[in-house]
Amino acid sequence: MESFGLHSLSTSTSSSFSLPSSTSSRFLHHRSRPICKSTRLLPSGHIAPLTIPTLRSSSLFAPSPKPSLSKLLPPIRASASSNLPNRTSPSSPPPPPLQGAKPIPFLISISIGLVVRFLVPKPPEVTLQAWQLLSIFLSTVAGLVLSPLPVGAWAFLGLTASIVTNTLSFSSAFTAFTNEVIWLIVISFFFARGFVKTGLGDRIATYFVKWLGKSTLGLSYGLTISEALISPAMPSTTARAGGVFLPIIKSLSLSAGSKPGDPSAKKLGSYLVQSQFQSAGNSSALFLTAAAQNLLCLKLAQELGVIITSPWVSWFKAASLPALVSLLATPLILYYLYPPETKDTPDAPAMAAKRLEHMGPVTRNEWVMVGTMLLAVSLWVFGETLGIASVVAAMIGLSILLSLGVLDWDDCLSEKSAWDTLAWFAVLVGMAGQLTNLGIVSWMSDCVAGSLQSHSLSWPVAFGVLQAAYFLIHYLFASQTGHVGALYSAFLAMHLAAGVPGVLAALALAYNTNLFGALTHYSSGQAAVYYGGVTLLRCHG
């Protein structure tokens, strides 16, 4: 479930992020002076060279504080004898920033709903309540695209409008807040934080750099394979990108003289970032628990009558061949389409070995994290046989991490994006569910199916057209989960009405939900992370 940006190791609508000060971000160390040579602090307090440069994550993108002009210069006072034109004093406060909603996006978003409600004729087979809810839902979706307010705030306005207009009762409007899949998504943020806090993801990726990093292509494969292995137990692509892989890529790039935002970026960094970014969607699509939106897709499919038995195993069986082929092909294809100037990286394995030595042996918390995630994944795989729901398995895992001190409650409270997602995602999913109950989704699917049949399209052709439309519409979205909540149910219903087999349609839409996260620099949380990493950080020599 990846939204636009990373906040507290998870998705948010911000376009920049701060990595946690943990072992996962110790590859880079920010200093007030330019990073020209890697250093480490000896016990004596002296600074000595280190093989791998590290950057303190808490200030990764924080600009250096600039002194106020009013503190450097005395205030300028006008006098009657002065011949200079009257100017505003430099000590005068700047104009206050705009507060509240952005006017133009706000008006456009509201207007879309009003036009549908009052100007577009209501179809006779649709009830007034359903049509009114559709107008509110469309305004809410438009706000997700145009962002007149933060996502959570805008969703709350939509929820309030549905209650004030008596479109939904209070209990109906808040029904989705008890949805088990949404809580599973929230808990997945906490698991991702545990991986980053303990440094386990960092350690796994470093091992693959050590084993495969003698060439640039091997380095890319090492990072790609390590993410694929981590993904089923770390269900946030954004957290994997920002908490594990971006710091490693930056460290390796800087050591090779490849600096972000500089022509030297083409030596190594640009290729590694692009390869990792494009491969991340394949890792997320390989396992049901590799991305939070995967679980939501199956929940929405279930509401439309598409039941997938043994979901974890069924998902993996269907995804394994295309995902594994894509994981192996993507770094190689990009190696020729977007070639790095540096082909060999003979120092990378030694750097990784030095890094592992610096990290020391596997800590107790890392072992606890390994055991807990193996238990959680096992329960996700065999939970249906054992009668244990996926969210219950996640709750058991989180309880273990809290009880043994790997995570504390402050870690959970500080995951603002998890709680933000709970709020706005529950609103969106709740509205989508009510639209299904009120018959809007079936009406829309019947209209689309009739149009496709009028053109004498067979179901395979209709399948291709609808899948392509669902994929390309993501150019209008900055969130994968937002796209799912807004359009997945409607497109699945269209597939079913066109005669497409239900399981095929549900899984294909879900896989596309992961793949279109790499369309643009704003199309997902990991997109914002990698784009911010290569454009906002500067290393001045």
Tab-separated table of N, CA, C and O in Angstrom, residues 223-337:
chain	number	residue	atom	x	y	z
A	223	LEU	N	20.718	-6.734	-5.035
A	223	LEU	CA	19.720	-5.896	-4.374
A	223	LEU	C	18.303	-6.342	-4.722
A	223	LEU	O	17.411	-6.374	-3.861
A	224	THR	N	18.088	-6.722	-5.988
A	224	THR	CA	16.752	-7.150	-6.417
A	224	THR	C	16.330	-8.435	-5.727
A	224	THR	O	15.196	-8.559	-5.239
A	225	ILE	N	17.224	-9.411	-5.681
A	225	ILE	CA	16.890	-10.694	-5.056
A	225	ILE	C	16.666	-10.528	-3.560
A	225	ILE	O	15.751	-11.131	-2.976
A	226	SER	N	17.471	-9.701	-2.921
A	226	SER	CA	17.302	-9.505	-1.481
A	226	SER	C	15.956	-8.860	-1.175
A	226	SER	O	15.295	-9.225	-0.189
A	227	GLU	N	15.506	-7.927	-2.012
A	227	GLU	CA	14.185	-7.328	-1.775
A	227	GLU	C	13.076	-8.358	-1.961
A	227	GLU	O	12.101	-8.382	-1.204
A	228	ALA	N	13.220	-9.227	-2.964
A	228	ALA	CA	12.212	-10.264	-3.183
A	228	ALA	C	12.115	-11.198	-1.977
A	228	ALA	O	11.014	-11.638	-1.614
A	229	LEU	N	13.235	-11.490	-1.334
A	229	LEU	CA	13.211	-12.376	-0.173
A	229	LEU	C	12.647	-11.682	1.063
A	229	LEU	O	11.987	-12.311	1.892
A	230	ILE	N	12.907	-10.398	1.193
A	230	ILE	CA	12.414	-9.648	2.345
A	230	ILE	C	10.924	-9.356	2.224
A	230	ILE	O	10.203	-9.317	3.228
A	231	SER	N	10.428	-9.191	1.016
A	231	SER	CA	9.100	-8.625	0.780
A	231	SER	C	7.941	-9.341	1.461
A	231	SER	O	7.038	-8.671	1.973
A	232	PRO	N	7.879	-10.693	1.508
A	232	PRO	CA	6.691	-11.290	2.121
A	232	PRO	C	6.543	-11.002	3.606
A	232	PRO	O	5.441	-11.067	4.136
A	233	ALA	N	7.640	-10.682	4.280
A	233	ALA	CA	7.579	-10.372	5.709
A	233	ALA	C	7.699	-8.887	5.985
A	233	ALA	O	7.629	-8.465	7.143
A	234	MET	N	7.864	-8.057	4.957
A	234	MET	CA	7.972	-6.604	5.120
A	234	MET	C	7.006	-5.960	4.133
A	234	MET	O	7.402	-5.492	3.076
A	235	PRO	N	5.711	-5.920	4.465
A	235	PRO	CA	4.674	-5.596	3.483
A	235	PRO	C	4.521	-4.114	3.181
A	235	PRO	O	3.410	-3.605	3.143
A	236	SER	N	5.602	-3.417	2.973
A	236	SER	CA	5.548	-2.017	2.573
A	236	SER	C	6.695	-1.740	1.619
A	236	SER	O	7.858	-1.725	2.024
A	237	THR	N	6.369	-1.537	0.352
A	237	THR	CA	7.397	-1.248	-0.637
A	237	THR	C	8.110	0.052	-0.307
A	237	THR	O	9.318	0.190	-0.525
A	238	THR	N	7.376	1.010	0.222
A	238	THR	CA	7.965	2.299	0.566
A	238	THR	C	8.973	2.158	1.696
A	238	THR	O	10.060	2.743	1.656
A	239	ALA	N	8.625	1.367	2.706
A	239	ALA	CA	9.557	1.161	3.809
A	239	ALA	C	10.794	0.399	3.351
A	239	ALA	O	11.905	0.691	3.792
A	240	ARG	N	10.602	-0.564	2.458
A	240	ARG	CA	11.779	-1.277	1.933
A	240	ARG	C	12.678	-0.322	1.167
A	240	ARG	O	13.907	-0.373	1.281
A	241	ALA	N	12.074	0.555	0.388
A	241	ALA	CA	12.867	1.488	-0.411
A	241	ALA	C	13.614	2.478	0.459
A	241	ALA	O	14.826	2.655	0.335
A	242	GLY	N	12.898	3.128	1.358
A	242	GLY	CA	13.512	4.187	2.150
A	242	GLY	C	14.321	3.690	3.329
A	242	GLY	O	15.318	4.308	3.696
A	243	GLY	N	13.904	2.570	3.924
A	243	GLY	CA	14.565	2.109	5.120
A	243	GLY	C	15.727	1.178	4.877
A	243	GLY	O	16.579	1.010	5.743
A	244	VAL	N	15.778	0.542	3.697
A	244	VAL	CA	16.816	-0.458	3.440
A	244	VAL	C	17.631	-0.126	2.192
A	244	VAL	O	18.844	0.053	2.259
A	245	PHE	N	16.976	-0.031	1.045
A	245	PHE	CA	17.722	-0.079	-0.220
A	245	PHE	C	18.256	1.272	-0.688
A	245	PHE	O	19.347	1.324	-1.254
A	246	LEU	N	17.533	2.345	-0.489
A	246	LEU	CA	18.063	3.639	-0.905
A	246	LEU	C	19.348	4.004	-0.163
A	246	LEU	O	20.310	4.453	-0.787
A	247	PRO	N	19.436	3.812	1.164
A	247	PRO	CA	20.719	4.106	1.826
A	247	PRO	C	21.871	3.267	1.293
A	247	PRO	O	22.993	3.770	1.148
A	248	ILE	N	21.625	1.989	0.990
A	248	ILE	CA	22.692	1.139	0.458
A	248	ILE	C	23.116	1.627	-0.919
A	248	ILE	O	24.319	1.731	-1.219
A	249	ILE	N	22.151	1.927	-1.768
A	249	ILE	CA	22.466	2.391	-3.122
A	249	ILE	C	23.247	3.696	-3.067
A	249	ILE	O	24.223	3.896	-3.813
A	250	LYS	N	22.870	4.603	-2.198
A	250	LYS	CA	23.578	5.875	-2.086
A	250	LYS	C	25.016	5.661	-1.624
A	250	LYS	O	25.946	6.292	-2.126
A	251	SER	N	25.181	4.766	-0.658
A	251	SER	CA	26.530	4.506	-0.160
A	251	SER	C	27.421	3.944	-1.258
A	251	SER	O	28.554	4.407	-1.452
A	252	LEU	N	26.919	2.953	-1.969
A	252	LEU	CA	27.704	2.352	-3.042
A	252	LEU	C	27.992	3.360	-4.153
A	252	LEU	O	29.091	3.389	-4.719
A	253	SER	N	27.009	4.184	-4.472
A	253	SER	CA	27.184	5.165	-5.545
A	253	SER	C	28.215	6.212	-5.178
A	253	SER	O	29.102	6.555	-5.987
A	254	LEU	N	28.126	6.742	-3.972
A	254	LEU	CA	29.071	7.764	-3.548
A	254	LEU	C	30.492	7.219	-3.500
A	254	LEU	O	31.448	7.914	-3.845
A	255	SER	N	30.633	5.959	-3.080
A	255	SER	CA	31.972	5.372	-3.021
A	255	SER	C	32.563	5.189	-4.407
A	255	SER	O	33.789	5.140	-4.566
A	256	ALA	N	31.706	5.089	-5.433
A	256	ALA	CA	32.173	4.963	-6.813
A	256	ALA	C	32.278	6.317	-7.509
A	256	ALA	O	32.515	6.368	-8.720
A	257	GLY	N	32.088	7.407	-6.773
A	257	GLY	CA	32.161	8.739	-7.361
A	257	GLY	C	30.932	9.111	-8.148
A	257	GLY	O	30.976	10.001	-8.997
A	258	SER	N	29.813	8.455	-7.889
A	258	SER	CA	28.550	8.735	-8.579
A	258	SER	C	27.655	9.513	-7.634
A	258	SER	O	27.128	8.954	-6.666
A	259	LYS	N	27.486	10.803	-7.918
A	259	LYS	CA	26.788	11.693	-6.992
A	259	LYS	C	25.388	12.016	-7.501
A	259	LYS	O	25.207	12.286	-8.686
A	260	PRO	N	24.382	12.020	-6.616
A	260	PRO	CA	23.026	12.390	-7.020
A	260	PRO	C	22.962	13.822	-7.525
A	260	PRO	O	23.655	14.710	-7.036
A	261	GLY	N	22.125	14.063	-8.532
A	261	GLY	CA	21.967	15.404	-9.063
A	261	GLY	C	23.184	15.938	-9.768
A	261	GLY	O	23.356	17.150	-9.879
A	262	ASP	N	24.025	15.052	-10.263
A	262	ASP	CA	25.285	15.442	-10.879
A	262	ASP	C	25.487	14.573	-12.125
A	262	ASP	O	24.959	13.461	-12.191
A	263	PRO	N	26.194	15.067	-13.154
A	263	PRO	CA	26.447	14.203	-14.324
A	263	PRO	C	27.092	12.873	-13.969
A	263	PRO	O	26.905	11.879	-14.676
A	264	SER	N	27.824	12.824	-12.848
A	264	SER	CA	28.462	11.571	-12.460
A	264	SER	C	27.457	10.521	-11.998
A	264	SER	O	27.815	9.360	-11.791
A	265	ALA	N	26.192	10.909	-11.840
A	265	ALA	CA	25.167	9.947	-11.412
A	265	ALA	C	25.036	8.797	-12.399
A	265	ALA	O	24.650	7.684	-12.025
A	266	LYS	N	25.371	9.044	-13.654
A	266	LYS	CA	25.253	7.994	-14.670
A	266	LYS	C	26.328	6.916	-14.522
A	266	LYS	O	26.224	5.867	-15.170
A	267	LYS	N	27.325	7.175	-13.722
A	267	LYS	CA	28.351	6.146	-13.517
A	267	LYS	C	27.737	4.878	-12.921
A	267	LYS	O	27.993	3.770	-13.377
A	268	LEU	N	26.931	5.050	-11.882
A	268	LEU	CA	26.412	3.889	-11.169
A	268	LEU	C	25.028	4.133	-10.566
A	268	LEU	O	24.126	3.318	-10.714
A	269	GLY	N	24.867	5.265	-9.879
A	269	GLY	CA	23.675	5.503	-9.078
A	269	GLY	C	22.379	5.485	-9.851
A	269	GLY	O	21.395	4.887	-9.412
A	270	SER	N	22.339	6.147	-11.010
A	270	SER	CA	21.096	6.222	-11.774
A	270	SER	C	20.602	4.841	-12.186
A	270	SER	O	19.409	4.535	-12.102
A	271	TYR	N	21.531	4.001	-12.620
A	271	TYR	CA	21.141	2.651	-13.032
A	271	TYR	C	20.627	1.840	-11.847
A	271	TYR	O	19.594	1.165	-11.948
A	272	LEU	N	21.328	1.894	-10.714
A	272	LEU	CA	20.900	1.111	-9.556
A	272	LEU	C	19.534	1.561	-9.046
A	272	LEU	O	18.677	0.734	-8.707
A	273	VAL	N	19.305	2.865	-9.016
A	273	VAL	CA	18.013	3.375	-8.550
A	273	VAL	C	16.898	2.950	-9.502
A	273	VAL	O	15.840	2.462	-9.085
A	274	GLN	N	17.121	3.127	-10.794
A	274	GLN	CA	16.092	2.782	-11.773
A	274	GLN	C	15.798	1.280	-11.765
A	274	GLN	O	14.639	0.852	-11.833
A	275	SER	N	16.847	0.471	-11.664
A	275	SER	CA	16.654	-0.971	-11.650
A	275	SER	C	15.891	-1.416	-10.410
A	275	SER	O	14.960	-2.231	-10.492
A	276	GLN	N	16.270	-0.881	-9.266
A	276	GLN	CA	15.591	-1.270	-8.027
A	276	GLN	C	14.143	-0.802	-8.022
A	276	GLN	O	13.239	-1.517	-7.568
A	277	PHE	N	13.911	0.386	-8.534
A	277	PHE	CA	12.561	0.948	-8.586
A	277	PHE	C	11.650	0.114	-9.486
A	277	PHE	O	10.522	-0.227	-9.118
A	278	GLN	N	12.144	-0.228	-10.672
A	278	GLN	CA	11.320	-0.989	-11.608
A	278	GLN	C	11.116	-2.434	-11.137
A	278	GLN	O	10.101	-3.052	-11.451
A	279	SER	N	12.056	-2.970	-10.396
A	279	SER	CA	11.937	-4.349	-9.921
A	279	SER	C	11.050	-4.467	-8.696
A	279	SER	O	10.540	-5.560	-8.400
A	280	ALA	N	10.860	-3.373	-7.973
A	280	ALA	CA	10.103	-3.433	-6.722
A	280	ALA	C	8.671	-3.897	-6.945
A	280	ALA	O	8.107	-4.633	-6.131
A	281	GLY	N	8.061	-3.477	-8.055
A	281	GLY	CA	6.694	-3.899	-8.342
A	281	GLY	C	6.581	-5.398	-8.544
A	281	GLY	O	5.580	-6.017	-8.152
A	282	ASN	N	7.607	-6.002	-9.138
A	282	ASN	CA	7.604	-7.453	-9.320
A	282	ASN	C	7.707	-8.172	-7.977
A	282	ASN	O	7.056	-9.201	-7.762
A	283	SER	N	8.526	-7.643	-7.075
A	283	SER	CA	8.630	-8.237	-5.742
A	283	SER	C	7.300	-8.138	-5.000
A	283	SER	O	6.878	-9.077	-4.318
A	284	SER	N	6.636	-7.001	-5.133
A	284	SER	CA	5.351	-6.816	-4.454
A	284	SER	C	4.271	-7.719	-5.026
A	284	SER	O	3.356	-8.131	-4.310
A	285	ALA	N	4.364	-8.018	-6.317
A	285	ALA	CA	3.357	-8.864	-6.944
A	285	ALA	C	3.613	-10.350	-6.729
A	285	ALA	O	2.724	-11.166	-6.967
A	286	LEU	N	4.802	-10.719	-6.284
A	286	LEU	CA	5.150	-12.124	-6.156
A	286	LEU	C	4.441	-12.790	-4.979
A	286	LEU	O	4.023	-13.942	-5.074
A	287	PHE	N	4.282	-12.059	-3.871
A	287	PHE	CA	3.683	-12.627	-2.666
A	287	PHE	C	2.460	-11.815	-2.258
A	287	PHE	O	2.445	-10.583	-2.383
A	288	LEU	N	1.464	-12.500	-1.733
A	288	LEU	CA	0.249	-11.818	-1.280
A	288	LEU	C	0.555	-10.805	-0.190
A	288	LEU	O	-0.033	-9.721	-0.156
A	289	THR	N	1.478	-11.128	0.697
A	289	THR	CA	1.782	-10.253	1.826
A	289	THR	C	2.941	-9.297	1.558
A	289	THR	O	3.450	-8.664	2.488
A	290	ALA	N	3.366	-9.169	0.308
A	290	ALA	CA	4.480	-8.278	-0.011
A	290	ALA	C	4.047	-6.825	-0.146
A	290	ALA	O	4.886	-5.929	-0.172
A	291	ALA	N	2.760	-6.574	-0.245
A	291	ALA	CA	2.244	-5.211	-0.335
A	291	ALA	C	0.846	-5.197	0.267
A	291	ALA	O	0.048	-6.109	0.029
A	292	ALA	N	0.558	-4.180	1.025
A	292	ALA	CA	-0.708	-4.149	1.757
A	292	ALA	C	-1.914	-4.098	0.824
A	292	ALA	O	-2.967	-4.659	1.130
A	293	GLN	N	-1.771	-3.437	-0.335
A	293	GLN	CA	-2.921	-3.332	-1.225
A	293	GLN	C	-3.332	-4.676	-1.814
A	293	GLN	O	-4.467	-4.846	-2.262
A	294	ASN	N	-2.418	-5.656	-1.819
A	294	ASN	CA	-2.773	-6.983	-2.318
A	294	ASN	C	-3.906	-7.592	-1.500
A	294	ASN	O	-4.850	-8.183	-2.043
A	295	LEU	N	-3.809	-7.462	-0.201
A	295	LEU	CA	-4.819	-8.017	0.690
A	295	LEU	C	-6.164	-7.325	0.485
A	295	LEU	O	-7.216	-7.960	0.526
A	296	LEU	N	-6.111	-6.021	0.243
A	296	LEU	CA	-7.345	-5.285	0.026
A	296	LEU	C	-8.027	-5.726	-1.266
A	296	LEU	O	-9.256	-5.834	-1.334
A	297	CYS	N	-7.235	-5.972	-2.305
A	297	CYS	CA	-7.810	-6.408	-3.579
A	297	CYS	C	-8.624	-7.685	-3.393
A	297	CYS	O	-9.748	-7.802	-3.911
A	298	LEU	N	-8.084	-8.658	-2.676
A	298	LEU	CA	-8.807	-9.905	-2.479
A	298	LEU	C	-10.042	-9.701	-1.620
A	298	LEU	O	-11.058	-10.381	-1.814
A	299	LYS	N	-9.994	-8.774	-0.672
A	299	LYS	CA	-11.167	-8.477	0.145
A	299	LYS	C	-12.273	-7.878	-0.703
A	299	LYS	O	-13.455	-8.266	-0.584
A	300	LEU	N	-11.937	-6.941	-1.575
A	300	LEU	CA	-12.936	-6.330	-2.452
A	300	LEU	C	-13.487	-7.346	-3.449
A	300	LEU	O	-14.676	-7.316	-3.783
A	301	ALA	N	-12.624	-8.240	-3.923
A	301	ALA	CA	-13.096	-9.289	-4.831
A	301	ALA	C	-14.087	-10.205	-4.120
A	301	ALA	O	-15.098	-10.637	-4.708
A	302	GLN	N	-13.816	-10.493	-2.870
A	302	GLN	CA	-14.720	-11.350	-2.095
A	302	GLN	C	-16.097	-10.704	-1.968
A	302	GLN	O	-17.122	-11.399	-2.008
A	303	GLU	N	-16.151	-9.385	-1.812
A	303	GLU	CA	-17.435	-8.694	-1.711
A	303	GLU	C	-18.254	-8.809	-2.987
A	303	GLU	O	-19.483	-8.720	-2.958
A	304	LEU	N	-17.582	-9.027	-4.132
A	304	LEU	CA	-18.282	-9.194	-5.407
A	304	LEU	C	-18.502	-10.672	-5.749
A	304	LEU	O	-18.887	-10.995	-6.866
A	305	GLY	N	-18.242	-11.540	-4.798
A	305	GLY	CA	-18.514	-12.960	-5.002
A	305	GLY	C	-17.378	-13.763	-5.585
A	305	GLY	O	-17.552	-14.947	-5.895
A	306	VAL	N	-16.190	-13.150	-5.732
A	306	VAL	CA	-15.031	-13.871	-6.255
A	306	VAL	C	-14.212	-14.366	-5.065
A	306	VAL	O	-13.485	-13.589	-4.429
A	307	ILE	N	-14.331	-15.634	-4.751
A	307	ILE	CA	-13.661	-16.214	-3.600
A	307	ILE	C	-12.443	-17.000	-4.079
A	307	ILE	O	-12.556	-17.872	-4.947
A	308	ILE	N	-11.283	-16.692	-3.517
A	308	ILE	CA	-10.044	-17.390	-3.862
A	308	ILE	C	-9.644	-18.247	-2.673
A	308	ILE	O	-9.298	-17.725	-1.606
A	309	THR	N	-9.716	-19.540	-2.838
A	309	THR	CA	-9.357	-20.450	-1.751
A	309	THR	C	-7.836	-20.497	-1.563
A	309	THR	O	-7.073	-20.320	-2.522
A	310	SER	N	-7.408	-20.731	-0.317
A	310	SER	CA	-5.976	-20.737	0.023
A	310	SER	C	-5.293	-19.539	-0.638
A	310	SER	O	-4.424	-19.691	-1.498
A	311	PRO	N	-5.677	-18.329	-0.253
A	311	PRO	CA	-5.248	-17.141	-1.010
A	311	PRO	C	-3.742	-16.975	-1.135
A	311	PRO	O	-3.247	-16.613	-2.202
A	312	TRP	N	-2.977	-17.236	-0.052
A	312	TRP	CA	-1.530	-17.022	-0.121
A	312	TRP	C	-0.897	-17.945	-1.156
A	312	TRP	O	-0.101	-17.510	-1.998
A	313	VAL	N	-1.270	-19.220	-1.097
A	313	VAL	CA	-0.699	-20.206	-2.016
A	313	VAL	C	-1.198	-19.964	-3.436
A	313	VAL	O	-0.420	-20.009	-4.408
A	314	SER	N	-2.488	-19.688	-3.598
A	314	SER	CA	-3.053	-19.445	-4.935
A	314	SER	C	-2.407	-18.227	-5.577
A	314	SER	O	-2.104	-18.223	-6.776
A	315	TRP	N	-2.225	-17.182	-4.774
A	315	TRP	CA	-1.583	-15.964	-5.282
A	315	TRP	C	-0.175	-16.278	-5.785
A	315	TRP	O	0.209	-15.870	-6.879
A	316	PHE	N	0.605	-16.997	-4.981
A	316	PHE	CA	1.991	-17.294	-5.354
A	316	PHE	C	2.056	-18.179	-6.596
A	316	PHE	O	2.895	-17.967	-7.481
A	317	LYS	N	1.183	-19.178	-6.690
A	317	LYS	CA	1.190	-20.049	-7.861
A	317	LYS	C	0.944	-19.258	-9.143
A	317	LYS	O	1.607	-19.479	-10.161
A	318	ALA	N	-0.017	-18.358	-9.094
A	318	ALA	CA	-0.345	-17.580	-10.292
A	318	ALA	C	0.720	-16.544	-10.614
A	318	ALA	O	0.964	-16.235	-11.785
A	319	ALA	N	1.362	-15.990	-9.581
A	319	ALA	CA	2.311	-14.888	-9.803
A	319	ALA	C	3.731	-15.346	-10.036
A	319	ALA	O	4.539	-14.596	-10.597
A	320	SER	N	4.075	-16.550	-9.611
A	320	SER	CA	5.479	-16.946	-9.557
A	320	SER	C	6.175	-16.881	-10.914
A	320	SER	O	7.268	-16.293	-11.021
A	321	LEU	N	5.584	-17.457	-11.951
A	321	LEU	CA	6.271	-17.483	-13.244
A	321	LEU	C	6.477	-16.085	-13.821
A	321	LEU	O	7.626	-15.699	-14.099
A	322	PRO	N	5.423	-15.270	-14.016
A	322	PRO	CA	5.683	-13.933	-14.576
A	322	PRO	C	6.534	-13.055	-13.676
A	322	PRO	O	7.378	-12.289	-14.168
A	323	ALA	N	6.340	-13.156	-12.353
A	323	ALA	CA	7.104	-12.288	-11.450
A	323	ALA	C	8.578	-12.663	-11.437
A	323	ALA	O	9.456	-11.788	-11.480
A	324	LEU	N	8.882	-13.956	-11.364
A	324	LEU	CA	10.282	-14.379	-11.329
A	324	LEU	C	10.985	-14.064	-12.649
A	324	LEU	O	12.144	-13.631	-12.662
A	325	VAL	N	10.293	-14.284	-13.773
A	325	VAL	CA	10.887	-13.927	-15.070
A	325	VAL	C	11.162	-12.429	-15.134
A	325	VAL	O	12.230	-11.992	-15.596
A	326	SER	N	10.220	-11.634	-14.664
A	326	SER	CA	10.401	-10.178	-14.694
A	326	SER	C	11.527	-9.739	-13.764
A	326	SER	O	12.305	-8.832	-14.099
A	327	LEU	N	11.637	-10.380	-12.596
A	327	LEU	CA	12.723	-10.032	-11.671
A	327	LEU	C	14.089	-10.314	-12.281
A	327	LEU	O	15.045	-9.551	-12.083
A	328	LEU	N	14.191	-11.403	-13.032
A	328	LEU	CA	15.467	-11.740	-13.659
A	328	LEU	C	15.738	-10.893	-14.897
A	328	LEU	O	16.896	-10.599	-15.218
A	329	ALA	N	14.689	-10.493	-15.597
A	329	ALA	CA	14.877	-9.772	-16.857
A	329	ALA	C	15.076	-8.269	-16.666
A	329	ALA	O	15.798	-7.635	-17.449
A	330	THR	N	14.436	-7.680	-15.657
A	330	THR	CA	14.444	-6.217	-15.522
A	330	THR	C	15.844	-5.627	-15.385
A	330	THR	O	16.197	-4.689	-16.123
A	331	PRO	N	16.703	-6.101	-14.465
A	331	PRO	CA	18.049	-5.506	-14.390
A	331	PRO	C	18.844	-5.648	-15.685
A	331	PRO	O	19.582	-4.722	-16.063
A	332	LEU	N	18.679	-6.782	-16.377
A	332	LEU	CA	19.428	-6.994	-17.621
A	332	LEU	C	18.936	-6.072	-18.727
A	332	LEU	O	19.743	-5.478	-19.460
A	333	ILE	N	17.617	-5.927	-18.865
A	333	ILE	CA	17.065	-5.043	-19.899
A	333	ILE	C	17.501	-3.605	-19.656
A	333	ILE	O	17.931	-2.892	-20.573
A	334	LEU	N	17.411	-3.150	-18.418
A	334	LEU	CA	17.827	-1.788	-18.102
A	334	LEU	C	19.329	-1.605	-18.277
A	334	LEU	O	19.795	-0.493	-18.572
A	335	TYR	N	20.089	-2.671	-18.120
A	335	TYR	CA	21.538	-2.596	-18.297
A	335	TYR	C	21.894	-2.184	-19.733
A	335	TYR	O	22.920	-1.533	-19.962
A	336	TYR	N	21.031	-2.536	-20.674
A	336	TYR	CA	21.267	-2.160	-22.080
A	336	TYR	C	20.491	-0.908	-22.476
A	336	TYR	O	20.966	-0.117	-23.296
A	337	LEU	N	19.297	-0.704	-21.897
A	337	LEU	CA	18.521	0.494	-22.235
A	337	LEU	C	19.021	1.736	-21.501
A	337	LEU	O	18.931	2.847	-22.015
